[in-house]
């Protein structure tokens, strides 16, 4: 379970990754030690639905790239140089991933959606580049769900005003020119 987009870098960073094996026990007895010898943590598992496992790895890996593309586009449109934007976003993600590793995604969630900050969320939902952006709006609604669960509320509460703010059909105006959130 490792991204191999750049084979040279993959070889450098492979140690500490995970090799999950499922299937023939004798085959796994042969191959898993090879992965361990090159630094992978190995484990066996019996997937109840291999497609869901595959979807999980796609969501964790490929969707991070999609999320970064969204974040970089927004940061660059706000005036941050592309090289600086990438450094800022990756630094923020590293800190966020440490929080997720320690506490899980729900407990590590922070920010204006988690706090229920209506003013900030309303301005964000009307900001040019955000308003009507289906990916941002879908992720914001998912963050609303996660925040509701974090605070012991039933996810999907249609009376939550933040959900309506991030309804892509309701968020078509542009935000203020000062960029204040």
Tab-separated table of N, CA and C in Angstrom:
chain	number	residue	atom	x	y	z
A	1	UNK	N	0.873	-1.157	0.000
A	1	UNK	CA	0.000	0.000	0.000
A	1	UNK	C	0.917	1.216	0.000
A	2	UNK	N	1.297	1.647	-1.198
A	2	UNK	CA	2.290	2.707	-1.329
A	2	UNK	C	2.159	3.330	-2.714
A	3	UNK	N	2.267	4.656	-2.825
A	3	UNK	CA	2.189	5.278	-4.147
A	3	UNK	C	3.518	5.139	-4.887
A	4	UNK	N	3.465	4.633	-6.097
A	4	UNK	CA	4.666	4.414	-6.893
A	4	UNK	C	4.724	5.342	-8.102
A	5	UNK	N	4.212	6.569	-7.976
A	5	UNK	CA	4.223	7.504	-9.093
A	5	UNK	C	5.623	7.854	-9.556
A	6	UNK	N	6.575	7.910	-8.633
A	6	UNK	CA	7.973	8.213	-8.942
A	6	UNK	C	8.798	7.046	-8.405
A	7	UNK	N	9.159	6.082	-9.256
A	7	UNK	CA	9.838	4.863	-8.776
A	7	UNK	C	11.103	5.119	-7.959
A	8	UNK	N	11.936	6.097	-8.351
A	8	UNK	CA	13.160	6.364	-7.589
A	8	UNK	C	12.834	6.833	-6.178
A	9	UNK	N	11.892	7.743	-6.059
A	9	UNK	CA	11.497	8.239	-4.738
A	9	UNK	C	10.797	7.140	-3.942
A	10	UNK	N	10.036	6.292	-4.619
A	10	UNK	CA	9.357	5.186	-3.940
A	10	UNK	C	10.374	4.264	-3.275
A	11	UNK	N	11.447	3.960	-3.981
A	11	UNK	CA	12.488	3.096	-3.415
A	11	UNK	C	13.090	3.757	-2.173
A	12	UNK	N	13.326	5.071	-2.234
A	12	UNK	CA	13.909	5.800	-1.113
A	12	UNK	C	12.991	5.820	0.105
A	13	UNK	N	11.688	5.880	-0.128
A	13	UNK	CA	10.728	6.090	0.961
A	13	UNK	C	9.880	4.871	1.300
A	14	UNK	N	10.174	3.736	0.703
A	14	UNK	CA	9.322	2.559	0.885
A	14	UNK	C	9.321	2.031	2.317
A	15	UNK	N	10.456	2.078	2.979
A	15	UNK	CA	10.552	1.544	4.341
A	15	UNK	C	9.506	2.185	5.245
A	16	UNK	N	8.800	1.366	6.005
A	16	UNK	CA	7.748	1.858	6.888
A	16	UNK	C	6.363	1.834	6.255
A	17	UNK	N	6.295	1.472	4.975
A	17	UNK	CA	4.987	1.358	4.333
A	17	UNK	C	4.349	0.032	4.758
A	18	UNK	N	3.204	-0.281	4.208
A	18	UNK	CA	2.478	-1.491	4.574
A	18	UNK	C	2.281	-2.387	3.363
A	19	UNK	N	2.418	-3.679	3.600
A	19	UNK	CA	2.103	-4.687	2.589
A	19	UNK	C	1.001	-5.564	3.172
A	20	UNK	N	-0.175	-5.470	2.603
A	20	UNK	CA	-1.313	-6.263	3.057
A	20	UNK	C	-1.478	-7.442	2.120
A	21	UNK	N	-1.557	-8.621	2.691
A	21	UNK	CA	-1.711	-9.818	1.881
A	21	UNK	C	-3.010	-10.530	2.189
A	22	UNK	N	-3.624	-11.040	1.141
A	22	UNK	CA	-4.811	-11.858	1.308
A	22	UNK	C	-4.760	-12.944	0.256
A	23	UNK	N	-5.306	-14.086	0.609
A	23	UNK	CA	-5.318	-15.194	-0.339
A	23	UNK	C	-4.633	-16.425	0.210
A	24	UNK	N	-3.971	-17.143	-0.665
A	24	UNK	CA	-3.330	-18.413	-0.345
A	24	UNK	C	-2.293	-18.253	0.776
A	25	UNK	N	-2.455	-18.984	1.866
A	25	UNK	CA	-1.570	-18.870	3.032
A	25	UNK	C	-0.130	-19.214	2.691
A	26	UNK	N	0.088	-20.279	1.904
A	26	UNK	CA	1.455	-20.667	1.541
A	26	UNK	C	2.117	-19.585	0.692
A	27	UNK	N	1.386	-19.017	-0.209
A	27	UNK	CA	1.911	-17.932	-1.039
A	27	UNK	C	2.276	-16.719	-0.191
A	28	UNK	N	1.414	-16.398	0.766
A	28	UNK	CA	1.690	-15.266	1.646
A	28	UNK	C	2.896	-15.551	2.539
A	29	UNK	N	3.040	-16.818	2.979
A	29	UNK	CA	4.208	-17.196	3.777
A	29	UNK	C	5.500	-16.950	3.005
A	30	UNK	N	5.448	-17.052	1.691
A	30	UNK	CA	6.628	-16.843	0.850
A	30	UNK	C	6.871	-15.373	0.547
A	31	UNK	N	5.813	-14.646	0.231
A	31	UNK	CA	6.015	-13.285	-0.278
A	31	UNK	C	6.061	-12.214	0.810
A	32	UNK	N	5.281	-12.347	1.874
A	32	UNK	CA	5.265	-11.292	2.894
A	32	UNK	C	6.628	-11.082	3.545
A	33	UNK	N	7.413	-12.133	3.819
A	33	UNK	CA	8.756	-11.883	4.368
A	33	UNK	C	9.657	-11.074	3.424
A	34	UNK	N	9.440	-11.189	2.122
A	34	UNK	CA	10.219	-10.395	1.172
A	34	UNK	C	9.903	-8.914	1.326
A	35	UNK	N	8.630	-8.611	1.519
A	35	UNK	CA	8.250	-7.217	1.744
A	35	UNK	C	8.804	-6.720	3.076
A	36	UNK	N	8.775	-7.559	4.096
A	36	UNK	CA	9.327	-7.181	5.396
A	36	UNK	C	10.828	-6.912	5.282
A	37	UNK	N	11.521	-7.700	4.470
A	37	UNK	CA	12.970	-7.544	4.315
A	37	UNK	C	13.346	-6.200	3.691
A	38	UNK	N	12.449	-5.600	2.931
A	38	UNK	CA	12.755	-4.292	2.346
A	38	UNK	C	12.071	-3.158	3.110
A	39	UNK	N	11.607	-3.455	4.321
A	39	UNK	CA	11.151	-2.405	5.229
A	39	UNK	C	9.675	-2.218	5.399
A	40	UNK	N	8.864	-3.066	4.787
A	40	UNK	CA	7.413	-2.893	4.918
A	40	UNK	C	6.905	-3.579	6.180
A	41	UNK	N	5.902	-2.992	6.771
A	41	UNK	CA	5.127	-3.659	7.814
A	41	UNK	C	4.163	-4.574	7.062
A	42	UNK	N	4.078	-5.824	7.461
A	42	UNK	CA	3.210	-6.746	6.731
A	42	UNK	C	2.040	-7.184	7.595
A	43	UNK	N	0.965	-7.470	6.946
A	43	UNK	CA	-0.199	-8.019	7.642
A	43	UNK	C	-1.040	-8.810	6.659
A	44	UNK	N	-1.755	-9.752	7.203
A	44	UNK	CA	-2.700	-10.544	6.419
A	44	UNK	C	-4.096	-10.047	6.729
A	45	UNK	N	-4.932	-10.133	5.728
A	45	UNK	CA	-6.323	-9.783	5.980
A	45	UNK	C	-7.202	-10.566	5.024
A	46	UNK	N	-8.434	-10.719	5.419
A	46	UNK	CA	-9.414	-11.417	4.614
A	46	UNK	C	-10.527	-10.416	4.311
A	47	UNK	N	-10.439	-9.754	3.162
A	47	UNK	CA	-11.419	-8.704	2.884
A	47	UNK	C	-12.815	-9.283	2.687
A	48	UNK	N	-13.779	-8.641	3.319
A	48	UNK	CA	-15.161	-9.036	3.068
A	48	UNK	C	-15.621	-8.483	1.723
A	49	UNK	N	-14.984	-7.405	1.287
A	49	UNK	CA	-15.272	-6.829	-0.018
A	49	UNK	C	-14.007	-6.141	-0.510
A	50	UNK	N	-13.282	-6.807	-1.376
A	50	UNK	CA	-12.006	-6.285	-1.869
A	50	UNK	C	-12.189	-4.956	-2.594
A	51	UNK	N	-13.348	-4.763	-3.204
A	51	UNK	CA	-13.598	-3.498	-3.890
A	51	UNK	C	-13.614	-2.340	-2.900
A	52	UNK	N	-14.144	-2.559	-1.703
A	52	UNK	CA	-14.159	-1.488	-0.696
A	52	UNK	C	-12.748	-1.194	-0.208
A	53	UNK	N	-11.954	-2.234	-0.045
A	53	UNK	CA	-10.553	-2.025	0.330
A	53	UNK	C	-9.868	-1.193	-0.751
A	54	UNK	N	-10.071	-1.546	-2.008
A	54	UNK	CA	-9.465	-0.803	-3.113
A	54	UNK	C	-9.972	0.633	-3.126
A	55	UNK	N	-11.245	0.835	-2.910
A	55	UNK	CA	-11.804	2.187	-2.852
A	55	UNK	C	-11.180	2.976	-1.705
A	56	UNK	N	-10.918	2.324	-0.577
A	56	UNK	CA	-10.288	2.997	0.564
A	56	UNK	C	-8.894	3.493	0.202
A	57	UNK	N	-8.129	2.657	-0.490
A	57	UNK	CA	-6.775	3.078	-0.856
A	57	UNK	C	-6.808	4.185	-1.911
A	58	UNK	N	-7.766	4.132	-2.814
A	58	UNK	CA	-7.904	5.206	-3.799
A	58	UNK	C	-8.278	6.511	-3.101
A	59	UNK	N	-9.239	6.448	-2.186
A	59	UNK	CA	-9.664	7.649	-1.469
A	59	UNK	C	-8.508	8.245	-0.669
A	60	UNK	N	-7.731	7.405	0.010
A	60	UNK	CA	-6.635	7.893	0.845
A	60	UNK	C	-5.486	8.459	0.027
A	61	UNK	N	-5.224	7.889	-1.123
A	61	UNK	CA	-4.068	8.297	-1.908
A	61	UNK	C	-4.447	9.251	-3.044
A	62	UNK	N	-5.221	8.793	-3.991
A	62	UNK	CA	-5.530	9.613	-5.165
A	62	UNK	C	-6.350	10.853	-4.827
A	63	UNK	N	-7.278	10.724	-3.899
A	63	UNK	CA	-8.112	11.874	-3.585
A	63	UNK	C	-7.317	12.965	-2.877
A	64	UNK	N	-6.208	12.601	-2.232
A	64	UNK	CA	-5.337	13.609	-1.638
A	64	UNK	C	-4.756	14.498	-2.735
A	65	UNK	N	-4.399	13.903	-3.866
A	65	UNK	CA	-3.897	14.678	-5.000
A	65	UNK	C	-4.970	15.629	-5.520
A	66	UNK	N	-6.193	15.142	-5.602
A	66	UNK	CA	-7.302	15.977	-6.072
A	66	UNK	C	-7.536	17.122	-5.087
A	67	UNK	N	-7.499	16.817	-3.809
A	67	UNK	CA	-7.668	17.833	-2.776
A	67	UNK	C	-6.554	18.878	-2.857
A	68	UNK	N	-5.320	18.430	-3.053
A	68	UNK	CA	-4.206	19.373	-3.178
A	68	UNK	C	-4.355	20.249	-4.406
A	69	UNK	N	-4.829	19.684	-5.506
A	69	UNK	CA	-5.042	20.478	-6.709
A	69	UNK	C	-6.068	21.575	-6.434
A	70	UNK	N	-7.131	21.240	-5.733
A	70	UNK	CA	-8.142	22.227	-5.353
A	70	UNK	C	-7.518	23.303	-4.465
A	71	UNK	N	-6.802	22.880	-3.429
A	71	UNK	CA	-6.201	23.830	-2.489
A	71	UNK	C	-5.172	24.722	-3.177
A	72	UNK	N	-4.342	24.139	-4.030
A	72	UNK	CA	-3.332	24.933	-4.740
A	72	UNK	C	-3.979	25.957	-5.656
A	73	UNK	N	-5.016	25.555	-6.355
A	73	UNK	CA	-5.716	26.506	-7.225
A	73	UNK	C	-6.289	27.677	-6.442
A	74	UNK	N	-6.881	27.392	-5.299
A	74	UNK	CA	-7.446	28.465	-4.469
A	74	UNK	C	-6.342	29.355	-3.909
A	75	UNK	N	-5.252	28.752	-3.414
A	75	UNK	CA	-4.144	29.534	-2.843
A	75	UNK	C	-3.497	30.418	-3.910
A	76	UNK	N	-3.301	29.860	-5.087
A	76	UNK	CA	-2.694	30.637	-6.171
A	76	UNK	C	-3.625	31.757	-6.623
A	77	UNK	N	-4.931	31.487	-6.667
A	77	UNK	CA	-5.877	32.536	-7.076
A	77	UNK	C	-5.963	33.635	-6.020
A	78	UNK	N	-5.531	33.337	-4.795
A	78	UNK	CA	-5.496	34.337	-3.732
A	78	UNK	C	-4.199	35.138	-3.753
A	79	UNK	N	-3.266	34.759	-4.649
A	79	UNK	CA	-2.034	35.521	-4.793
A	79	UNK	C	-0.780	34.850	-4.273
A	80	UNK	N	-0.885	33.652	-3.748
A	80	UNK	CA	0.296	32.952	-3.249
A	80	UNK	C	1.033	32.311	-4.421
A	81	UNK	N	2.344	32.482	-4.465
A	81	UNK	CA	3.150	31.889	-5.533
A	81	UNK	C	3.016	30.370	-5.479
A	82	UNK	N	2.967	29.698	-6.636
A	82	UNK	CA	2.753	28.250	-6.656
A	82	UNK	C	3.720	27.464	-5.769
A	83	UNK	N	5.020	27.788	-5.789
A	83	UNK	CA	5.977	27.045	-4.968
A	83	UNK	C	5.728	27.272	-3.491
A	84	UNK	N	5.365	28.489	-3.113
A	84	UNK	CA	5.064	28.795	-1.705
A	84	UNK	C	3.743	28.145	-1.297
A	85	UNK	N	2.762	28.177	-2.191
A	85	UNK	CA	1.459	27.570	-1.893
A	85	UNK	C	1.623	26.086	-1.597
A	86	UNK	N	2.423	25.406	-2.412
A	86	UNK	CA	2.638	23.973	-2.194
A	86	UNK	C	3.277	23.717	-0.831
A	87	UNK	N	4.263	24.513	-0.465
A	87	UNK	CA	4.930	24.339	0.835
A	87	UNK	C	3.953	24.557	1.989
A	88	UNK	N	3.145	25.598	1.892
A	88	UNK	CA	2.167	25.891	2.948
A	88	UNK	C	1.153	24.760	3.075
A	89	UNK	N	0.619	24.307	1.957
A	89	UNK	CA	-0.414	23.271	1.972
A	89	UNK	C	0.135	21.946	2.480
A	90	UNK	N	1.309	21.554	2.015
A	90	UNK	CA	1.896	20.291	2.469
A	90	UNK	C	2.244	20.365	3.955
A	91	UNK	N	2.741	21.501	4.419
A	91	UNK	CA	3.042	21.659	5.844
A	91	UNK	C	1.771	21.517	6.687
A	92	UNK	N	0.711	22.152	6.249
A	92	UNK	CA	-0.571	22.044	6.950
A	92	UNK	C	-1.064	20.604	6.946
A	93	UNK	N	-0.938	19.935	5.814
A	93	UNK	CA	-1.385	18.543	5.738
A	93	UNK	C	-0.555	17.628	6.638
A	94	UNK	N	0.753	17.841	6.683
A	94	UNK	CA	1.585	17.017	7.577
A	94	UNK	C	1.109	17.132	9.020
A	95	UNK	N	0.875	18.371	9.452
A	95	UNK	CA	0.396	18.581	10.825
A	95	UNK	C	-0.976	17.934	11.005
A	96	UNK	N	-1.843	18.079	10.009
A	96	UNK	CA	-3.167	17.467	10.075
A	96	UNK	C	-3.098	15.949	10.113
A	97	UNK	N	-2.204	15.363	9.314
A	97	UNK	CA	-2.059	13.908	9.301
A	97	UNK	C	-1.553	13.385	10.640
A	98	UNK	N	-0.679	14.136	11.297
A	98	UNK	CA	-0.229	13.725	12.639
A	98	UNK	C	-1.399	13.711	13.608
A	99	UNK	N	-2.258	14.728	13.517
A	99	UNK	CA	-3.445	14.759	14.365
A	99	UNK	C	-4.384	13.604	14.072
A	100	UNK	N	-4.558	13.294	12.806
A	100	UNK	CA	-5.414	12.170	12.414
A	100	UNK	C	-4.815	10.863	12.909
A	101	UNK	N	-3.505	10.707	12.773
A	101	UNK	CA	-2.848	9.484	13.236
A	101	UNK	C	-3.019	9.308	14.742
A	102	UNK	N	-2.954	10.394	15.471
A	102	UNK	CA	-3.065	10.324	16.945
A	102	UNK	C	-4.503	10.157	17.429
A	103	UNK	N	-5.434	10.854	16.779
A	103	UNK	CA	-6.785	10.922	17.336
A	103	UNK	C	-7.875	10.433	16.407
A	104	UNK	N	-7.570	10.180	15.149
A	104	UNK	CA	-8.582	9.804	14.171
A	104	UNK	C	-9.143	11.036	13.489
A	105	UNK	N	-9.756	10.858	12.322
A	105	UNK	CA	-10.217	12.007	11.541
A	105	UNK	C	-11.293	12.844	12.232
A	106	UNK	N	-12.189	12.201	12.948
A	106	UNK	CA	-13.265	12.964	13.570
A	106	UNK	C	-12.726	13.854	14.695
A	107	UNK	N	-11.954	13.291	15.594
A	107	UNK	CA	-11.447	14.079	16.728
A	107	UNK	C	-10.424	15.115	16.291
A	108	UNK	N	-9.714	14.871	15.190
A	108	UNK	CA	-8.703	15.813	14.724
A	108	UNK	C	-9.294	16.964	13.906
A	109	UNK	N	-10.559	16.864	13.533
A	109	UNK	CA	-11.196	17.907	12.727
A	109	UNK	C	-11.181	19.231	13.477
A	110	UNK	N	-10.796	20.291	12.797
A	110	UNK	CA	-10.792	21.626	13.371
A	110	UNK	C	-11.172	22.624	12.280
A	111	UNK	N	-11.325	23.849	12.623
A	111	UNK	CA	-11.606	24.891	11.644
A	111	UNK	C	-13.007	25.444	11.786
A	112	UNK	N	-13.364	26.370	10.903
A	112	UNK	CA	-14.645	27.067	11.058
A	112	UNK	C	-15.868	26.160	10.913
A	113	UNK	N	-15.794	25.134	10.075
A	113	UNK	CA	-16.941	24.230	9.942
A	113	UNK	C	-17.095	23.435	11.233
A	114	UNK	N	-16.003	22.933	11.773
A	114	UNK	CA	-16.059	22.158	13.019
A	114	UNK	C	-16.581	23.022	14.159
A	115	UNK	N	-16.162	24.283	14.200
A	115	UNK	CA	-16.597	25.197	15.268
A	115	UNK	C	-18.021	25.696	15.069
A	116	UNK	N	-18.550	25.505	13.859
A	116	UNK	CA	-19.884	26.021	13.566
A	116	UNK	C	-19.892	27.529	13.384
A	117	UNK	N	-18.795	28.097	12.912
A	117	UNK	CA	-18.658	29.542	12.745
A	117	UNK	C	-19.433	29.983	11.502
A	118	UNK	N	-20.667	30.387	11.748
A	118	UNK	CA	-21.566	30.726	10.640
A	118	UNK	C	-21.057	31.883	9.804
A	119	UNK	N	-20.510	32.908	10.442
A	119	UNK	CA	-20.036	34.068	9.706
A	119	UNK	C	-18.934	33.718	8.725
A	120	UNK	N	-17.930	33.000	9.194
A	120	UNK	CA	-16.821	32.605	8.323
A	120	UNK	C	-17.328	31.682	7.219
A	121	UNK	N	-18.149	30.715	7.582
A	121	UNK	CA	-18.659	29.764	6.576
A	121	UNK	C	-19.528	30.458	5.534
A	122	UNK	N	-20.311	31.427	5.953
A	122	UNK	CA	-21.151	32.147	4.995
A	122	UNK	C	-20.279	32.920	4.006
A	123	UNK	N	-19.243	33.591	4.503
A	123	UNK	CA	-18.354	34.321	3.598
A	123	UNK	C	-17.622	33.357	2.665
A	124	UNK	N	-17.168	32.222	3.198
A	124	UNK	CA	-16.491	31.233	2.350
A	124	UNK	C	-17.411	30.723	1.251
A	125	UNK	N	-18.646	30.424	1.609
A	125	UNK	CA	-19.570	29.836	0.635
A	125	UNK	C	-19.919	30.794	-0.497
A	126	UNK	N	-19.645	32.091	-0.307
A	126	UNK	CA	-19.933	33.088	-1.351
A	126	UNK	C	-18.674	33.582	-2.050
A	127	UNK	N	-17.521	33.033	-1.701
A	127	UNK	CA	-16.250	33.501	-2.243
A	127	UNK	C	-16.039	32.996	-3.663
A	128	UNK	N	-15.568	33.873	-4.515
A	128	UNK	CA	-15.254	33.502	-5.893
A	128	UNK	C	-14.229	32.367	-5.887
A	129	UNK	N	-14.466	31.360	-6.695
A	129	UNK	CA	-13.600	30.185	-6.743
A	129	UNK	C	-14.078	29.085	-5.812
A	130	UNK	N	-14.844	29.463	-4.805
A	130	UNK	CA	-15.429	28.496	-3.870
A	130	UNK	C	-16.907	28.328	-4.205
A	131	UNK	N	-17.590	29.446	-4.340
A	131	UNK	CA	-19.020	29.429	-4.654
A	131	UNK	C	-19.255	28.654	-5.943
A	132	UNK	N	-20.099	27.681	-5.883
A	132	UNK	CA	-20.430	26.896	-7.057
A	132	UNK	C	-19.390	25.853	-7.428
A	133	UNK	N	-18.294	25.758	-6.675
A	133	UNK	CA	-17.284	24.732	-6.948
A	133	UNK	C	-17.805	23.425	-6.354
A	134	UNK	N	-18.234	22.486	-7.180
A	134	UNK	CA	-18.891	21.292	-6.655
A	134	UNK	C	-17.996	20.459	-5.738
A	135	UNK	N	-16.696	20.417	-5.993
A	135	UNK	CA	-15.806	19.644	-5.133
A	135	UNK	C	-15.692	20.289	-3.760
A	136	UNK	N	-15.451	21.595	-3.715
A	136	UNK	CA	-15.349	22.281	-2.428
A	136	UNK	C	-16.655	22.142	-1.651
A	137	UNK	N	-17.766	22.359	-2.327
A	137	UNK	CA	-19.066	22.299	-1.652
A	137	UNK	C	-19.351	20.899	-1.115
A	138	UNK	N	-19.030	19.876	-1.896
A	138	UNK	CA	-19.253	18.499	-1.429
A	138	UNK	C	-18.372	18.189	-0.224
A	139	UNK	N	-17.125	18.615	-0.278
A	139	UNK	CA	-16.224	18.373	0.854
A	139	UNK	C	-16.660	19.168	2.084
A	140	UNK	N	-17.137	20.385	1.888
A	140	UNK	CA	-17.620	21.181	3.011
A	140	UNK	C	-18.833	20.515	3.662
A	141	UNK	N	-19.749	19.996	2.844
A	141	UNK	CA	-20.909	19.287	3.418
A	141	UNK	C	-20.469	18.034	4.169
A	142	UNK	N	-19.463	17.333	3.633
A	142	UNK	CA	-18.941	16.158	4.339
A	142	UNK	C	-18.285	16.575	5.650
A	143	UNK	N	-17.622	17.723	5.662
A	143	UNK	CA	-17.029	18.226	6.909
A	143	UNK	C	-18.119	18.600	7.912
A	144	UNK	N	-19.237	19.125	7.429
A	144	UNK	CA	-20.371	19.417	8.312
A	144	UNK	C	-20.849	18.114	8.958
A	145	UNK	N	-20.992	17.053	8.168
A	145	UNK	CA	-21.400	15.750	8.706
A	145	UNK	C	-20.417	15.264	9.767
A	146	UNK	N	-19.126	15.355	9.468
A	146	UNK	CA	-18.102	14.894	10.399
A	146	UNK	C	-18.128	15.718	11.688
A	147	UNK	N	-18.307	17.026	11.559
A	147	UNK	CA	-18.390	17.893	12.736
A	147	UNK	C	-19.620	17.551	13.580
A	148	UNK	N	-20.736	17.266	12.925
A	148	UNK	CA	-21.935	16.887	13.679
A	148	UNK	C	-21.684	15.610	14.470
A	149	UNK	N	-21.055	14.633	13.836
A	149	UNK	CA	-20.736	13.386	14.556
A	149	UNK	C	-19.778	13.652	15.704
A	150	UNK	N	-18.794	14.510	15.472
A	150	UNK	CA	-17.828	14.839	16.523
A	150	UNK	C	-18.535	15.414	17.743
A	151	UNK	N	-19.547	16.202	17.504
A	151	UNK	CA	-20.255	16.863	18.599
A	151	UNK	C	-21.495	16.103	19.056
A	152	UNK	N	-21.597	14.834	18.623
A	152	UNK	CA	-22.680	13.976	19.091
A	152	UNK	C	-24.028	14.272	18.479
A	153	UNK	N	-24.033	14.930	17.353
A	153	UNK	CA	-25.287	15.238	16.664
A	153	UNK	C	-25.480	14.253	15.520
A	154	UNK	N	-26.707	13.994	15.138
A	154	UNK	CA	-26.912	13.091	13.995
A	154	UNK	C	-26.442	13.752	12.704
A	155	UNK	N	-25.579	13.078	11.975
A	155	UNK	CA	-25.087	13.605	10.701
A	155	UNK	C	-26.239	13.717	9.723
A	156	UNK	N	-26.186	14.705	8.864
A	156	UNK	CA	-27.223	14.884	7.858
A	156	UNK	C	-28.390	15.733	8.339
A	157	UNK	N	-28.229	16.393	9.467
A	157	UNK	CA	-29.268	17.234	10.029
A	157	UNK	C	-29.598	18.358	9.043
A	158	UNK	N	-30.748	18.302	8.437
A	158	UNK	CA	-31.113	19.279	7.411
A	158	UNK	C	-31.359	20.666	7.994
A	159	UNK	N	-31.512	20.774	9.307
A	159	UNK	CA	-31.731	22.092	9.904
A	159	UNK	C	-30.416	22.803	10.226
A	160	UNK	N	-29.289	22.142	9.999
A	160	UNK	CA	-27.996	22.769	10.254
A	160	UNK	C	-27.777	23.861	9.197
A	161	UNK	N	-27.644	25.123	9.618
A	161	UNK	CA	-27.501	26.201	8.633
A	161	UNK	C	-26.219	26.089	7.802
A	162	UNK	N	-25.188	25.461	8.328
A	162	UNK	CA	-23.951	25.314	7.564
A	162	UNK	C	-24.160	24.427	6.344
A	163	UNK	N	-24.999	23.424	6.471
A	163	UNK	CA	-25.273	22.545	5.339
A	163	UNK	C	-25.881	23.346	4.190
A	164	UNK	N	-26.823	24.206	4.499
A	164	UNK	CA	-27.461	25.023	3.460
A	164	UNK	C	-26.462	25.991	2.835
A	165	UNK	N	-25.523	26.503	3.626
A	165	UNK	CA	-24.517	27.426	3.082
A	165	UNK	C	-23.641	26.753	2.039
A	166	UNK	N	-23.397	25.466	2.227
A	166	UNK	CA	-22.526	24.747	1.314
A	166	UNK	C	-23.301	23.912	0.290
A	167	UNK	N	-24.585	24.202	0.154
A	167	UNK	CA	-25.375	23.594	-0.910
A	167	UNK	C	-24.962	24.312	-2.184
A	168	UNK	N	-24.336	23.593	-3.118
A	168	UNK	CA	-23.758	24.248	-4.287
A	168	UNK	C	-24.765	25.071	-5.083
A	169	UNK	N	-26.029	24.704	-5.054
A	169	UNK	CA	-27.008	25.482	-5.809
A	169	UNK	C	-27.323	26.803	-5.116
A	170	UNK	N	-27.089	26.877	-3.788
A	170	UNK	CA	-27.374	28.106	-3.050
A	170	UNK	C	-26.156	29.009	-2.976
A	171	UNK	N	-24.983	28.551	-3.398
A	171	UNK	CA	-23.737	29.294	-3.228
A	171	UNK	C	-23.189	29.745	-4.563
A	172	UNK	N	-23.830	30.734	-5.135
A	172	UNK	CA	-23.366	31.170	-6.454
A	172	UNK	C	-22.849	32.605	-6.455
A	173	UNK	N	-23.023	33.347	-5.384
A	173	UNK	CA	-22.533	34.717	-5.351
A	173	UNK	C	-21.057	34.773	-5.035
A	174	UNK	N	-20.465	35.931	-5.185
A	174	UNK	CA	-19.047	36.109	-4.876
A	174	UNK	C	-18.905	36.803	-3.540
A	175	UNK	N	-17.816	36.504	-2.874
A	175	UNK	CA	-17.545	37.094	-1.569
A	175	UNK	C	-17.007	38.508	-1.697
A	176	UNK	N	-16.708	39.093	-0.549
A	176	UNK	CA	-16.190	40.459	-0.512
A	176	UNK	C	-14.812	40.548	-1.140
A	177	UNK	N	-14.439	41.764	-1.509
A	177	UNK	CA	-13.150	41.972	-2.171
A	177	UNK	C	-11.991	41.949	-1.202
A	178	UNK	N	-12.235	42.141	0.096
A	178	UNK	CA	-11.122	42.163	1.040
A	178	UNK	C	-10.594	40.769	1.348
A	179	UNK	N	-11.305	39.737	0.956
A	179	UNK	CA	-10.854	38.374	1.190
A	179	UNK	C	-10.962	37.953	2.630
A	180	UNK	N	-11.540	38.750	3.486
A	180	UNK	CA	-11.654	38.394	4.903
A	180	UNK	C	-12.557	37.209	5.119
A	181	UNK	N	-12.127	36.345	6.009
A	181	UNK	CA	-12.944	35.215	6.388
A	181	UNK	C	-13.355	35.416	7.812
